[in-house]
PDB file of C-alpha atoms in Angstrom:
ATOM      1  CA  ILE A   1      10.168 -11.411 -13.777  1.00 67.00           C
ATOM      2  CA  GLY A   2      13.809 -10.369 -14.115  1.00 76.00           C
ATOM      3  CA  TYR A   3      14.569 -11.840 -10.720  1.00 70.00           C
ATOM      4  CA  ALA A   4      13.941 -15.299 -12.192  1.00 70.00           C
ATOM      5  CA  TRP A   5      17.258 -14.946 -14.124  1.00 79.00           C
ATOM      6  CA  ALA A   6      19.255 -13.993 -11.026  1.00 76.00           C
ATOM      7  CA  PRO A   7      21.408 -16.632  -9.287  1.00 75.00           C
ATOM      8  CA  VAL A   8      19.938 -17.947  -6.017  1.00 69.00           C
ATOM      9  CA  VAL A   9      22.375 -19.298  -3.383  1.00 68.00           C
ATOM     10  CA  GLY A  10      21.353 -20.885  -0.098  1.00 63.00           C
ATOM     11  CA  ALA A  11      17.690 -19.900  -0.351  1.00 59.00           C
ATOM     12  CA  VAL A  12      14.393 -21.600  -1.047  1.00 60.00           C
ATOM     13  CA  SER A  13      13.770 -22.238  -4.697  1.00 62.00           C
ATOM     14  CA  PRO A  14      11.481 -19.469  -6.035  1.00 64.00           C
ATOM     15  CA  VAL A  15       8.066 -20.185  -7.459  1.00 70.00           C
ATOM     16  CA  SER A  16       8.211 -19.949 -11.281  1.00 75.00           C
ATOM     17  CA  VAL A  17       6.386 -17.142 -13.107  1.00 75.00           C
ATOM     18  CA  ALA A  18       4.241 -19.708 -14.885  1.00 76.00           C
ATOM     19  CA  SER A  19       3.098 -21.202 -11.552  1.00 79.00           C
ATOM     20  CA  LYS A  20       2.333 -17.772 -10.221  1.00 81.00           C
ATOM     21  CA  MET A  21       0.227 -16.955 -13.264  1.00 81.00           C
ATOM     22  CA  GLY A  22      -1.746 -20.120 -12.663  1.00 80.00           C
ATOM     23  CA  LEU A  23      -2.319 -19.136  -9.050  1.00 83.00           C
ATOM     24  CA  LEU A  24      -3.341 -15.682 -10.091  1.00 85.00           C
ATOM     25  CA  TYR A  25      -6.251 -17.060 -12.057  1.00 84.00           C
ATOM     26  CA  GLU A  26      -7.542 -18.713  -8.861  1.00 85.00           C
ATOM     27  CA  ARG A  27      -7.086 -15.443  -6.981  1.00 85.00           C
ATOM     28  CA  LEU A  28      -8.937 -13.586  -9.688  1.00 84.00           C
ATOM     29  CA  LEU A  29     -11.979 -15.797  -9.280  1.00 84.00           C
ATOM     30  CA  ASP A  30     -11.755 -15.514  -5.470  1.00 83.00           C
ATOM     31  CA  GLN A  31     -12.929 -11.871  -5.164  1.00 77.00           C
ATOM     32  CA  GLY A  32      -9.689 -10.763  -6.911  1.00 78.00           C
ATOM     33  CA  TRP A  33     -11.658  -9.212  -9.819  1.00 82.00           C
ATOM     34  CA  TRP A  34     -12.816  -6.323  -7.596  1.00 84.00           C
ATOM     35  CA  LYS A  35     -10.063  -6.182  -4.966  1.00 87.00           C
ATOM     36  CA  TRP A  36      -7.316  -5.671  -7.530  1.00 88.00           C
ATOM     37  CA  ALA A  37      -9.246  -2.819  -9.114  1.00 86.00           C
ATOM     38  CA  VAL A  38     -10.516  -1.131  -5.954  1.00 90.00           C
ATOM     39  CA  LEU A  39      -8.221  -1.650  -2.937  1.00 90.00           C
ATOM     40  CA  PRO A  40      -4.963  -0.180  -4.377  1.00 92.00           C
ATOM     41  CA  PHE A  41      -6.872   2.905  -5.451  1.00 93.00           C
ATOM     42  CA  THR A  42      -8.847   3.452  -2.258  1.00 90.00           C
ATOM     43  CA  LEU A  43      -6.576   2.269   0.605  1.00 90.00           C
ATOM     44  CA  PRO A  44      -4.353   5.386   0.481  1.00 88.00           C
ATOM     45  CA  VAL A  45      -7.470   7.526   0.935  1.00 86.00           C
ATOM     46  CA  PHE A  46      -9.157   5.473   3.735  1.00 80.00           C
ATOM     47  CA  TYR A  47      -7.254   2.444   4.904  1.00 76.00           C
ATOM     48  CA  ARG A  48      -9.837   1.602   7.562  1.00 73.00           C
ATOM     49  CA  SER A  49     -13.203   3.052   8.463  1.00 69.00           C
ATOM     50  CA  ALA A  50     -12.708   5.461  11.361  1.00 62.00           C
ATOM     51  CA  PHE A  51     -16.353   6.572  11.255  1.00 66.00           C
ATOM     52  CA  PRO A  52     -18.385   4.866  14.020  1.00 64.00           C
ATOM     53  CA  PHE A  53     -21.680   5.653  12.287  1.00 63.00           C
ATOM     54  CA  VAL A  54     -20.688   3.757   9.145  1.00 69.00           C
ATOM     55  CA  ALA A  55     -21.250  -0.026   9.302  1.00 69.00           C
ATOM     56  CA  THR A  56     -18.616  -2.413   7.988  1.00 68.00           C
ATOM     57  CA  ASP A  57     -20.733  -3.487   5.014  1.00 70.00           C
ATOM     58  CA  ALA A  58     -21.538   0.128   4.221  1.00 74.00           C
ATOM     59  CA  PHE A  59     -17.817   1.023   4.274  1.00 74.00           C
ATOM     60  CA  GLY A  60     -17.164  -1.709   1.686  1.00 77.00           C
ATOM     61  CA  ALA A  61     -19.821  -0.115  -0.505  1.00 80.00           C
ATOM     62  CA  LEU A  62     -18.173   3.301  -0.013  1.00 81.00           C
ATOM     63  CA  GLN A  63     -14.860   1.759  -1.089  1.00 82.00           C
ATOM     64  CA  VAL A  64     -16.376   0.480  -4.285  1.00 85.00           C
ATOM     65  CA  ILE A  65     -17.936   3.848  -5.036  1.00 87.00           C
ATOM     66  CA  LEU A  66     -14.661   5.647  -4.293  1.00 87.00           C
ATOM     67  CA  GLY A  67     -12.824   3.093  -6.485  1.00 90.00           C
ATOM     68  CA  ILE A  68     -15.137   3.759  -9.387  1.00 91.00           C
ATOM     69  CA  LEU A  69     -14.518   7.528  -9.019  1.00 90.00           C
ATOM     70  CA  LEU A  70     -10.802   7.020  -8.900  1.00 92.00           C
ATOM     71  CA  LEU A  71     -10.873   4.698 -11.979  1.00 93.00           C
ATOM     72  CA  ALA A  72     -12.708   7.429 -13.783  1.00 93.00           C
ATOM     73  CA  ALA A  73      -9.987   9.872 -12.653  1.00 92.00           C
ATOM     74  CA  HIS A  74      -7.373   7.551 -14.120  1.00 95.00           C
ATOM     75  CA  ALA A  75      -9.271   7.585 -17.444  1.00 95.00           C
ATOM     76  CA  TRP A  76      -9.307  11.388 -17.314  1.00 91.00           C
ATOM     77  CA  PHE A  77      -5.564  11.302 -16.448  1.00 93.00           C
ATOM     78  CA  TRP A  78      -4.592   9.315 -19.540  1.00 94.00           C
ATOM     79  CA  TRP A  79      -6.980  11.250 -21.787  1.00 91.00           C
ATOM     80  CA  LYS A  80      -5.274  14.409 -20.618  1.00 89.00           C
ATOM     81  CA  ALA A  81      -1.792  12.901 -20.879  1.00 91.00           C
ATOM     82  CA  LEU A  82      -2.398  11.838 -24.451  1.00 90.00           C
ATOM     83  CA  ARG A  83      -4.241  14.993 -25.620  1.00 85.00           C
ATOM     84  CA  GLY A  84      -2.632  17.784 -23.683  1.00 76.00           C
ATOM     85  CA  ARG A  85       0.732  19.629 -23.998  1.00 77.00           C
ATOM     86  CA  TYR A  86       3.535  18.317 -21.836  1.00 80.00           C
ATOM     87  CA  ASN A  87       5.299  20.302 -19.170  1.00 87.00           C
ATOM     88  CA  ARG A  88       7.372  19.220 -16.165  1.00 90.00           C
ATOM     89  CA  PRO A  89       4.411  18.462 -13.823  1.00 90.00           C
ATOM     90  CA  ALA A  90       2.647  16.426 -16.511  1.00 90.00           C
ATOM     91  CA  PHE A  91       5.821  14.527 -17.373  1.00 92.00           C
ATOM     92  CA  VAL A  92       6.500  13.606 -13.702  1.00 94.00           C
ATOM     93  CA  ALA A  93       2.836  12.732 -13.220  1.00 94.00           C
ATOM     94  CA  VAL A  94       2.982  10.221 -16.123  1.00 95.00           C
ATOM     95  CA  CYS A  95       6.243   8.701 -14.760  1.00 96.00           C
ATOM     96  CA  LEU A  96       4.726   8.309 -11.234  1.00 97.00           C
ATOM     97  CA  MET A  97       1.549   6.744 -12.661  1.00 97.00           C
ATOM     98  CA  LEU A  98       3.646   4.226 -14.565  1.00 97.00           C
ATOM     99  CA  LEU A  99       5.604   3.544 -11.386  1.00 96.00           C
ATOM    100  CA  PHE A 100       2.320   2.886  -9.578  1.00 96.00           C
ATOM    101  CA  TYR A 101       1.133   0.433 -12.228  1.00 96.00           C
ATOM    102  CA  GLY A 102       4.470  -1.375 -12.166  1.00 94.00           C
ATOM    103  CA  SER A 103       4.606  -1.605  -8.343  1.00 94.00           C
ATOM    104  CA  LEU A 104       1.009  -2.851  -8.279  1.00 94.00           C
ATOM    105  CA  ALA A 105       1.803  -5.478 -10.943  1.00 92.00           C
ATOM    106  CA  GLY A 106       4.797  -6.662  -8.972  1.00 91.00           C
ATOM    107  CA  ILE A 107       2.722  -6.939  -5.771  1.00 92.00           C
ATOM    108  CA  ILE A 108      -0.019  -8.876  -7.466  1.00 91.00           C
ATOM    109  CA  LEU A 109       2.356 -11.210  -9.345  1.00 88.00           C
ATOM    110  CA  GLY A 110       4.810 -11.703  -6.511  1.00 86.00           C
ATOM    111  CA  ARG A 111       2.686 -11.637  -3.410  1.00 88.00           C
ATOM    112  CA  VAL A 112      -1.044 -11.916  -4.173  1.00 90.00           C
ATOM    113  CA  SER A 113      -0.405 -15.028  -6.287  1.00 88.00           C
ATOM    114  CA  THR A 114       1.123 -16.944  -3.369  1.00 85.00           C
ATOM    115  CA  GLY A 115      -0.388 -15.133  -0.374  1.00 85.00           C
ATOM    116  CA  GLY A 116      -3.959 -14.416  -1.445  1.00 87.00           C
ATOM    117  CA  ASN A 117      -5.919 -11.309  -2.293  1.00 89.00           C
ATOM    118  CA  ASP A 118      -5.796 -10.036   1.310  1.00 87.00           C
ATOM    119  CA  TYR A 119      -2.057  -9.332   0.750  1.00 88.00           C
ATOM    120  CA  LEU A 120      -3.133  -6.187  -1.024  1.00 91.00           C
ATOM    121  CA  GLU A 121      -4.076  -4.736   2.371  1.00 89.00           C
ATOM    122  CA  GLN A 122      -0.537  -4.938   3.800  1.00 90.00           C
ATOM    123  CA  PRO A 123       0.151  -1.520   5.438  1.00 87.00           C
ATOM    124  CA  ARG A 124       3.634  -1.422   3.978  1.00 89.00           C
ATOM    125  CA  TYR A 125       2.250  -1.282   0.437  1.00 92.00           C
ATOM    126  CA  ILE A 126       0.227   1.845   1.043  1.00 91.00           C
ATOM    127  CA  VAL A 127       3.215   4.085   0.246  1.00 90.00           C
ATOM    128  CA  PHE A 128       3.306   2.452  -3.279  1.00 93.00           C
ATOM    129  CA  TYR A 129      -0.466   2.904  -3.730  1.00 94.00           C
ATOM    130  CA  ALA A 130      -0.340   6.568  -2.674  1.00 93.00           C
ATOM    131  CA  VAL A 131       1.838   7.384  -5.701  1.00 95.00           C
ATOM    132  CA  HIS A 132      -1.212   7.406  -7.985  1.00 95.00           C
ATOM    133  CA  LEU A 133      -2.836  10.100  -5.886  1.00 93.00           C
ATOM    134  CA  VAL A 134       0.257  12.300  -6.218  1.00 93.00           C
ATOM    135  CA  ALA A 135       0.221  11.670  -9.995  1.00 95.00           C
ATOM    136  CA  LEU A 136      -3.421  12.687 -10.231  1.00 93.00           C
ATOM    137  CA  LEU A 137      -2.747  15.879  -8.267  1.00 90.00           C
ATOM    138  CA  LEU A 138       0.258  16.795 -10.334  1.00 91.00           C
ATOM    139  CA  MET A 139      -1.666  16.343 -13.617  1.00 90.00           C
ATOM    140  CA  TRP A 140      -4.567  18.427 -12.254  1.00 87.00           C
ATOM    141  CA  ALA A 141      -2.306  21.200 -10.864  1.00 83.00           C
ATOM    142  CA  GLY A 142       0.152  21.553 -13.672  1.00 78.00           C
ATOM    143  CA  GLY A 143      -1.140  19.967 -16.780  1.00 60.00           C
ATOM    144  CA  HIS A 144      -2.593  21.614 -19.911  1.00 55.00           C
ATOM    145  CA  HIS A 145      -6.413  21.613 -20.305  1.00 56.00           C
ATOM    146  CA  PRO A 146      -7.240  20.568 -23.860  1.00 52.00           C
ATOM    147  CA  MET A 147     -11.030  20.513 -23.367  1.00 50.00           C
ATOM    148  CA  LEU A 148     -11.420  24.208 -22.546  1.00 53.00           C
ATOM    149  CA  PRO A 149     -13.587  26.147 -24.990  1.00 55.00           C
ATOM    150  CA  SER A 150     -12.010  28.504 -27.518  1.00 57.00           C
ATOM    151  CA  ASN A 151     -13.930  31.562 -26.294  1.00 64.00           C
ATOM    152  CA  PRO A 152     -11.538  33.502 -23.959  1.00 68.00           C
ATOM    153  CA  SER A 153     -14.155  34.382 -21.273  1.00 71.00           C
ATOM    154  CA  ARG A 154     -15.552  30.806 -21.283  1.00 67.00           C
ATOM    155  CA  ARG A 155     -12.032  29.392 -21.223  1.00 65.00           C
ATOM    156  CA  ALA A 156     -11.188  31.534 -18.165  1.00 70.00           C
ATOM    157  CA  ALA A 157     -14.373  30.421 -16.441  1.00 70.00           C
ATOM    158  CA  GLY A 158     -13.582  26.781 -17.248  1.00 65.00           C
ATOM    159  CA  ARG A 159     -10.127  27.181 -15.733  1.00 69.00           C
ATOM    160  CA  ARG A 160     -11.552  28.675 -12.575  1.00 72.00           C
ATOM    161  CA  MET A 161     -14.163  25.937 -12.271  1.00 73.00           C
ATOM    162  CA  GLY A 162     -11.528  23.197 -12.792  1.00 68.00           C
ATOM    163  CA  ARG A 163      -9.230  24.779 -10.252  1.00 74.00           C
ATOM    164  CA  TRP A 164     -11.899  25.171  -7.638  1.00 79.00           C
ATOM    165  CA  LEU A 165     -13.288  21.713  -8.291  1.00 77.00           C
ATOM    166  CA  GLY A 166      -9.879  20.201  -7.401  1.00 75.00           C
ATOM    167  CA  VAL A 167      -9.530  22.466  -4.360  1.00 82.00           C
ATOM    168  CA  VAL A 168     -12.935  21.490  -3.004  1.00 83.00           C
ATOM    169  CA  GLY A 169     -12.077  17.804  -3.559  1.00 77.00           C
ATOM    170  CA  CYS A 170      -8.772  18.070  -1.741  1.00 81.00           C
ATOM    171  CA  VAL A 171     -10.406  19.980   1.196  1.00 86.00           C
ATOM    172  CA  ALA A 172     -13.173  17.334   1.405  1.00 80.00           C
ATOM    173  CA  LEU A 173     -10.507  14.588   1.524  1.00 79.00           C
ATOM    174  CA  LEU A 174      -8.578  16.358   4.265  1.00 83.00           C
ATOM    175  CA  ILE A 175     -11.822  16.831   6.298  1.00 83.00           C
ATOM    176  CA  GLY A 176     -12.584  13.146   5.843  1.00 75.00           C
ATOM    177  CA  GLN A 177      -9.115  12.191   6.999  1.00 79.00           C
ATOM    178  CA  ARG A 178      -9.516  13.909  10.338  1.00 82.00           C
ATOM    179  CA  PRO A 179     -11.349  11.043  12.117  1.00 78.00           C
ATOM    180  CA  SER A 180      -8.918   8.474  10.628  1.00 76.00           C
ATOM    181  CA  SER A 181      -5.886  10.509  11.757  1.00 82.00           C
ATOM    182  CA  SER A 182      -7.299  11.011  15.214  1.00 83.00           C
ATOM    183  CA  HIS A 183      -7.953   7.289  15.445  1.00 79.00           C
ATOM    184  CA  SER A 184      -4.406   6.461  14.390  1.00 81.00           C
ATOM    185  CA  TRP A 185      -2.978   8.965  16.866  1.00 88.00           C
ATOM    186  CA  ARG A 186      -4.867   7.378  19.759  1.00 88.00           C
ATOM    187  CA  ARG A 187      -3.780   3.828  18.711  1.00 86.00           C
ATOM    188  CA  GLN A 188      -0.032   4.681  18.593  1.00 89.00           C
ATOM    189  CA  PRO A 189       0.833   4.226  22.315  1.00 92.00           C
ATOM    190  CA  TYR A 190      -0.837   0.805  22.251  1.00 92.00           C
ATOM    191  CA  LEU A 191       1.011  -0.189  19.063  1.00 88.00           C
ATOM    192  CA  GLU A 192       4.348   0.865  20.581  1.00 88.00           C
ATOM    193  CA  ALA A 193       3.628  -1.197  23.698  1.00 90.00           C
ATOM    194  CA  ALA A 194       2.703  -4.170  21.537  1.00 88.00           C
ATOM    195  CA  TYR A 195       5.886  -3.876  19.539  1.00 85.00           C
ATOM    196  CA  ALA A 196       8.019  -3.584  22.675  1.00 87.00           C
ATOM    197  CA  THR A 197       6.398  -6.717  24.115  1.00 88.00           C
ATOM    198  CA  LEU A 198       7.041  -8.581  20.863  1.00 85.00           C
ATOM    199  CA  ALA A 199      10.694  -7.493  20.904  1.00 86.00           C
ATOM    200  CA  LEU A 200      11.060  -8.812  24.494  1.00 86.00           C
ATOM    201  CA  ARG A 201       9.469 -12.128  23.513  1.00 85.00           C
ATOM    202  CA  ILE A 202      11.881 -12.500  20.633  1.00 84.00           C
ATOM    203  CA  ASP A 203      14.785 -11.732  22.943  1.00 83.00           C
ATOM    204  CA  ARG A 204      13.525 -14.354  25.421  1.00 83.00           C
ATOM    205  CA  LEU A 205      13.159 -16.814  22.492  1.00 82.00           C
ATOM    206  CA  ALA A 206      16.868 -16.327  21.678  1.00 83.00           C
ATOM    207  CA  LEU A 207      17.812 -17.181  25.251  1.00 83.00           C
ATOM    208  CA  ASP A 208      15.926 -20.443  25.252  1.00 82.00           C
ATOM    209  CA  PRO A 209      14.667 -21.215  21.753  1.00 80.00           C
ATOM    210  CA  GLU A 210      13.820 -24.900  22.441  1.00 78.00           C
ATOM    211  CA  HIS A 211      11.533 -24.369  25.472  1.00 78.00           C
ATOM    212  CA  MET A 212       9.803 -21.105  24.637  1.00 76.00           C
ATOM    213  CA  THR A 213       6.005 -21.509  25.107  1.00 76.00           C
ATOM    214  CA  ASP A 214       4.462 -18.067  25.589  1.00 78.00           C
ATOM    215  CA  CYS A 215       4.737 -16.888  22.022  1.00 81.00           C
ATOM    216  CA  LEU A 216       2.603 -14.066  20.726  1.00 81.00           C
ATOM    217  CA  PRO A 217       0.364 -14.246  17.625  1.00 78.00           C
ATOM    218  CA  GLY A 218       2.490 -13.595  14.559  1.00 73.00           C
ATOM    219  CA  MET A 219       5.626 -15.268  15.911  1.00 79.00           C
ATOM    220  CA  THR A 220       5.578 -17.976  13.289  1.00 79.00           C
ATOM    221  CA  VAL A 221       9.048 -19.075  14.389  1.00 80.00           C
ATOM    222  CA  CYS A 222       7.405 -20.714  17.338  1.00 81.00           C
ATOM    223  CA  ASP A 223       5.660 -23.177  15.026  1.00 81.00           C
ATOM    224  CA  TRP A 224       8.979 -24.503  13.731  1.00 83.00           C
ATOM    225  CA  VAL A 225      10.888 -27.472  15.066  1.00 85.00           C
ATOM    226  CA  PRO A 226      13.344 -26.621  17.925  1.00 83.00           C
ATOM    227  CA  ALA A 227      16.465 -27.167  15.783  1.00 85.00           C
ATOM    228  CA  ARG A 228      15.363 -24.710  13.105  1.00 86.00           C
ATOM    229  CA  ARG A 229      14.190 -22.251  15.752  1.00 85.00           C
ATOM    230  CA  ARG A 230      17.592 -22.321  17.395  1.00 86.00           C
ATOM    231  CA  ARG A 231      19.416 -21.809  14.104  1.00 87.00           C
ATOM    232  CA  LEU A 232      17.332 -18.731  13.216  1.00 85.00           C
ATOM    233  CA  THR A 233      17.661 -17.034  16.572  1.00 85.00           C
ATOM    234  CA  GLN A 234      21.407 -17.645  16.621  1.00 86.00           C
ATOM    235  CA  LEU A 235      21.692 -16.163  13.144  1.00 88.00           C
ATOM    236  CA  LEU A 236      19.811 -12.991  14.250  1.00 87.00           C
ATOM    237  CA  SER A 237      21.590 -12.531  17.595  1.00 88.00           C
ATOM    238  CA  GLN A 238      25.145 -13.325  16.498  1.00 89.00           C
ATOM    239  CA  ASN A 239      24.879 -10.914  13.548  1.00 91.00           C
ATOM    240  CA  GLN A 240      22.941  -8.294  15.511  1.00 91.00           C
ATOM    241  CA  LEU A 241      20.019  -8.281  13.170  1.00 89.00           C
ATOM    242  CA  ASN A 242      16.331  -7.282  13.749  1.00 85.00           C
ATOM    243  CA  VAL A 243      15.655  -6.482  17.375  1.00 85.00           C
ATOM    244  CA  PHE A 244      19.180  -7.605  18.307  1.00 88.00           C
ATOM    245  CA  SER A 245      20.654  -4.632  16.440  1.00 90.00           C
ATOM    246  CA  PRO A 246      21.980  -1.926  18.834  1.00 90.00           C
ATOM    247  CA  GLN A 247      20.920   0.745  16.320  1.00 91.00           C
ATOM    248  CA  VAL A 248      17.390  -0.527  16.235  1.00 86.00           C
ATOM    249  CA  GLN A 249      17.236  -0.720  20.037  1.00 84.00           C
ATOM    250  CA  ARG A 250      18.469   2.867  20.441  1.00 87.00           C
ATOM    251  CA  ARG A 251      16.027   4.129  17.823  1.00 85.00           C
ATOM    252  CA  HIS A 252      13.010   2.496  19.392  1.00 80.00           C
TER     253      HIS A 252
END
């Protein structure tokens, strides 16, 4: 919202906040009511189903179940934050959780409003979503337990049960991540080859922007008129940006 007050020079006029709020209502009716509440919570746990024995529809149901559990964990988080004593882990956990909520609000307002609900699944946003898992773990590991009984022996048993419950949950998540991690590891060589091919096509586009025909999916620049295509490729190549940067080329 603060960006609306910043000066804009030489760029496309931004969409007003009021217009975005109107678009958000349409997104909310178009499956947004559950995607906003489920996907940001569950995507850091399982971004895609790597289990061949789980059907696509069944994986969607698992996402909803996992989302409900994580929403309950958020309710526990704030109950504990408001009732328990503060220490450093609890303080950092609350700050991280507020950062998660703020990032999610920015993504929904700035991107989902104009790009649709599927924008929530952009891989680059997963690092923002994962912050809430770190906050939950910090609160569990270092926070005060206000619900423990007053009896010393029962209080010690409650602490042990709470500690082992979290450990078992973390181990279960790690075991569940193994197929997904193995799948990602096997895909990496193909992704690198695809990125290299895309970089070569962009380089070829810069050499002859007006007659380029063999564009790959995702090269939206190829849909533009030749004059605009030429201006963009010249801007990138002359200023050594994107794949024309020597540093990027050396790194990859």
